[in-house]
C-alpha positions as a LaTeX table, in Angstrom:
\begin{tabular}{lrrr}
\hline
Residue & $x$ (\AA) & $y$ (\AA) & $z$ (\AA) \\
\hline
Met1 & 361.96 & 213.32 & $-90.70$ \\
His2 & 359.54 & 211.00 & $-88.98$ \\
Thr3 & 360.24 & 209.72 & $-85.45$ \\
Asn4 & 358.70 & 206.98 & $-83.37$ \\
Glu5 & 359.70 & 205.18 & $-80.18$ \\
Val6 & 359.72 & 201.52 & $-79.30$ \\
Thr7 & 360.39 & 199.80 & $-75.99$ \\
Val8 & 362.41 & 196.61 & $-76.40$ \\
Arg9 & 360.35 & 193.59 & $-75.38$ \\
Phe10 & 361.94 & 190.56 & $-73.72$ \\
Cys11 & 361.08 & 188.35 & $-76.72$ \\
Glu12 & 363.17 & 190.64 & $-78.97$ \\
Thr13 & 366.38 & 189.83 & $-77.11$ \\
Asp14 & 368.60 & 186.79 & $-77.49$ \\
Ala15 & 370.57 & 184.48 & $-75.22$ \\
Leu16 & 373.35 & 187.05 & $-74.99$ \\
Gly17 & 370.96 & 189.57 & $-73.46$ \\
His18 & 370.90 & 192.12 & $-76.26$ \\
Val19 & 368.40 & 192.91 & $-79.00$ \\
Asn20 & 368.48 & 190.13 & $-81.57$ \\
Asn21 & 369.58 & 191.24 & $-85.03$ \\
Thr22 & 366.25 & 190.24 & $-86.59$ \\
Ser23 & 364.33 & 192.56 & $-84.27$ \\
Tyr24 & 365.75 & 195.66 & $-85.93$ \\
Phe25 & 363.98 & 194.74 & $-89.15$ \\
Ile26 & 360.69 & 194.69 & $-87.21$ \\
Tyr27 & 361.47 & 198.18 & $-85.86$ \\
Phe28 & 362.25 & 199.36 & $-89.41$ \\
Glu29 & 359.00 & 197.89 & $-90.71$ \\
Glu30 & 356.98 & 199.66 & $-88.02$ \\
Ala31 & 358.78 & 202.91 & $-88.83$ \\
Arg32 & 358.08 & 202.49 & $-92.57$ \\
Val33 & 354.39 & 201.80 & $-92.01$ \\
Gln34 & 354.06 & 204.80 & $-89.70$ \\
Phe35 & 356.01 & 206.98 & $-92.14$ \\
Ile36 & 353.74 & 205.96 & $-95.04$ \\
Ala37 & 350.67 & 206.57 & $-92.87$ \\
Ser38 & 352.00 & 210.05 & $-92.04$ \\
Leu39 & 351.97 & 210.79 & $-95.78$ \\
Gly40 & 348.22 & 210.15 & $-95.82$ \\
Tyr41 & 348.21 & 206.60 & $-97.17$ \\
Gly42 & 345.81 & 204.37 & $-95.26$ \\
Met43 & 346.51 & 201.02 & $-93.72$ \\
Asp44 & 343.82 & 199.15 & $-95.69$ \\
Val45 & 345.60 & 196.11 & $-97.14$ \\
Lys46 & 343.06 & 196.04 & $-99.98$ \\
Asp47 & 344.41 & 199.43 & $-101.06$ \\
Trp48 & 348.09 & 198.95 & $-100.12$ \\
Arg49 & 350.50 & 200.24 & $-102.77$ \\
Phe50 & 353.98 & 199.45 & $-101.54$ \\
Ile51 & 356.41 & 196.55 & $-101.58$ \\
Leu52 & 359.85 & 196.26 & $-100.06$ \\
Ala53 & 362.56 & 195.68 & $-102.68$ \\
Ser54 & 365.52 & 195.52 & $-100.30$ \\
Thr55 & 366.56 & 196.27 & $-96.77$ \\
Lys56 & 369.77 & 196.21 & $-94.77$ \\
Cys57 & 371.04 & 197.02 & $-91.32$ \\
Glu58 & 374.39 & 198.06 & $-89.87$ \\
Phe59 & 374.79 & 197.42 & $-86.16$ \\
Lys60 & 376.65 & 200.17 & $-84.30$ \\
Ser61 & 376.16 & 199.23 & $-80.63$ \\
Gln62 & 373.94 & 196.99 & $-78.52$ \\
Gly63 & 370.36 & 197.47 & $-77.41$ \\
Tyr64 & 368.80 & 195.77 & $-74.37$ \\
Phe65 & 365.51 & 194.60 & $-72.89$ \\
Asp66 & 363.22 & 197.42 & $-71.71$ \\
Gln67 & 365.37 & 200.09 & $-73.37$ \\
Lys68 & 363.47 & 202.88 & $-75.09$ \\
Leu69 & 364.64 & 203.27 & $-78.67$ \\
Lys70 & 364.06 & 206.21 & $-80.97$ \\
Val71 & 363.68 & 205.35 & $-84.66$ \\
Glu72 & 364.14 & 208.27 & $-87.04$ \\
Ser73 & 363.15 & 207.78 & $-90.67$ \\
Tyr74 & 363.85 & 210.05 & $-93.60$ \\
Val75 & 363.97 & 209.84 & $-97.38$ \\
Thr76 & 367.41 & 209.68 & $-99.04$ \\
Arg77 & 366.38 & 209.13 & $-102.66$ \\
Ile78 & 363.26 & 209.46 & $-104.77$ \\
Gly79 & 363.18 & 207.63 & $-108.09$ \\
Thr80 & 360.47 & 207.24 & $-110.69$ \\
Lys81 & 358.90 & 204.14 & $-109.10$ \\
Ser82 & 360.70 & 203.79 & $-105.77$ \\
Phe83 & 362.18 & 205.70 & $-102.88$ \\
Glu84 & 364.75 & 204.94 & $-100.20$ \\
Leu85 & 364.27 & 205.38 & $-96.49$ \\
Glu86 & 367.09 & 205.62 & $-94.00$ \\
His87 & 366.35 & 204.52 & $-90.42$ \\
Arg88 & 368.49 & 205.55 & $-87.45$ \\
Val89 & 367.90 & 203.69 & $-84.18$ \\
Ser90 & 369.29 & 205.29 & $-81.05$ \\
Cys91 & 368.79 & 205.08 & $-77.31$ \\
Ala92 & 365.98 & 207.52 & $-76.48$ \\
Gln93 & 367.68 & 208.49 & $-73.19$ \\
Thr94 & 371.35 & 208.82 & $-74.20$ \\
Gly95 & 371.18 & 209.38 & $-77.95$ \\
Ile96 & 373.78 & 206.64 & $-78.55$ \\
Leu97 & 373.44 & 205.31 & $-82.10$ \\
Ile98 & 372.56 & 201.60 & $-82.09$ \\
Ala99 & 371.73 & 200.75 & $-85.71$ \\
Val100 & 371.34 & 202.28 & $-89.15$ \\
Gly101 & 369.02 & 200.73 & $-91.69$ \\
Asn102 & 368.04 & 201.32 & $-95.28$ \\
Ala103 & 364.97 & 200.26 & $-97.24$ \\
Val104 & 364.02 & 200.55 & $-100.89$ \\
Val105 & 360.25 & 200.91 & $-101.16$ \\
Val106 & 358.54 & 200.40 & $-104.53$ \\
Tyr107 & 355.20 & 201.92 & $-105.47$ \\
Phe108 & 353.30 & 198.88 & $-106.73$ \\
Asp109 & 350.16 & 198.09 & $-108.73$ \\
Phe110 & 348.96 & 194.84 & $-107.16$ \\
Asp111 & 346.13 & 194.35 & $-109.66$ \\
Asn112 & 348.60 & 194.16 & $-112.55$ \\
Gln113 & 351.58 & 192.91 & $-110.47$ \\
Val114 & 353.94 & 195.63 & $-111.74$ \\
Ser115 & 355.75 & 198.59 & $-110.28$ \\
Ala116 & 354.15 & 201.95 & $-111.04$ \\
Ala117 & 355.21 & 205.58 & $-111.14$ \\
Ile118 & 355.05 & 207.41 & $-107.82$ \\
Pro119 & 352.09 & 209.83 & $-108.04$ \\
Asp120 & 352.99 & 213.53 & $-108.12$ \\
Glu121 & 351.20 & 214.27 & $-104.84$ \\
Met122 & 353.16 & 211.51 & $-103.08$ \\
Arg123 & 356.41 & 212.74 & $-104.62$ \\
Thr124 & 355.69 & 216.18 & $-103.16$ \\
Glu125 & 355.14 & 214.64 & $-99.71$ \\
Leu126 & 358.33 & 212.55 & $-99.98$ \\
Glu127 & 360.36 & 215.62 & $-100.96$ \\
Gln128 & 359.41 & 217.23 & $-97.64$ \\
His129 & 361.29 & 214.38 & $-95.88$ \\
Leu130 & 364.26 & 214.27 & $-98.25$ \\
Val131 & 367.69 & 214.46 & $-96.63$ \\
Thr132 & 370.89 & 214.17 & $-98.66$ \\
Glu133 & 374.49 & 213.78 & $-97.48$ \\
Glu134 & 374.72 & 217.56 & $-97.59$ \\
Gly135 & 371.67 & 217.90 & $-95.34$ \\
Arg136 & 367.97 & 218.53 & $-95.60$ \\
Val137 & 366.75 & 219.49 & $-99.07$ \\
\hline
\end{tabular}
């Protein structure tokens, strides 16, 4: 499991005073990028190998300006050419669950514009973060 924290900025809230729904996708993106970096893949866009195939978010409770959020990311599925990440956003102080997100990330060959098989060494790294409904693998 990979964890990072974010402090809600004023611009991420809406007229109702809570975190705008679109902001959670920014938090998920940051978590994905940091997760991929933790696997040893650099941030050089000329050597980037991932695309986002789908993403979703379920809102559980509200977040607010200046609140510290904890974003936990873990792998829930590893396929031949893609993997799924689950993101859990909670209040860093209280632990109250705020949102749950999911992303399907595809390993991609940009030169040929096609998906590609996940390399064995990356698969091994992903397996170390794999959590199923039954628990950590």
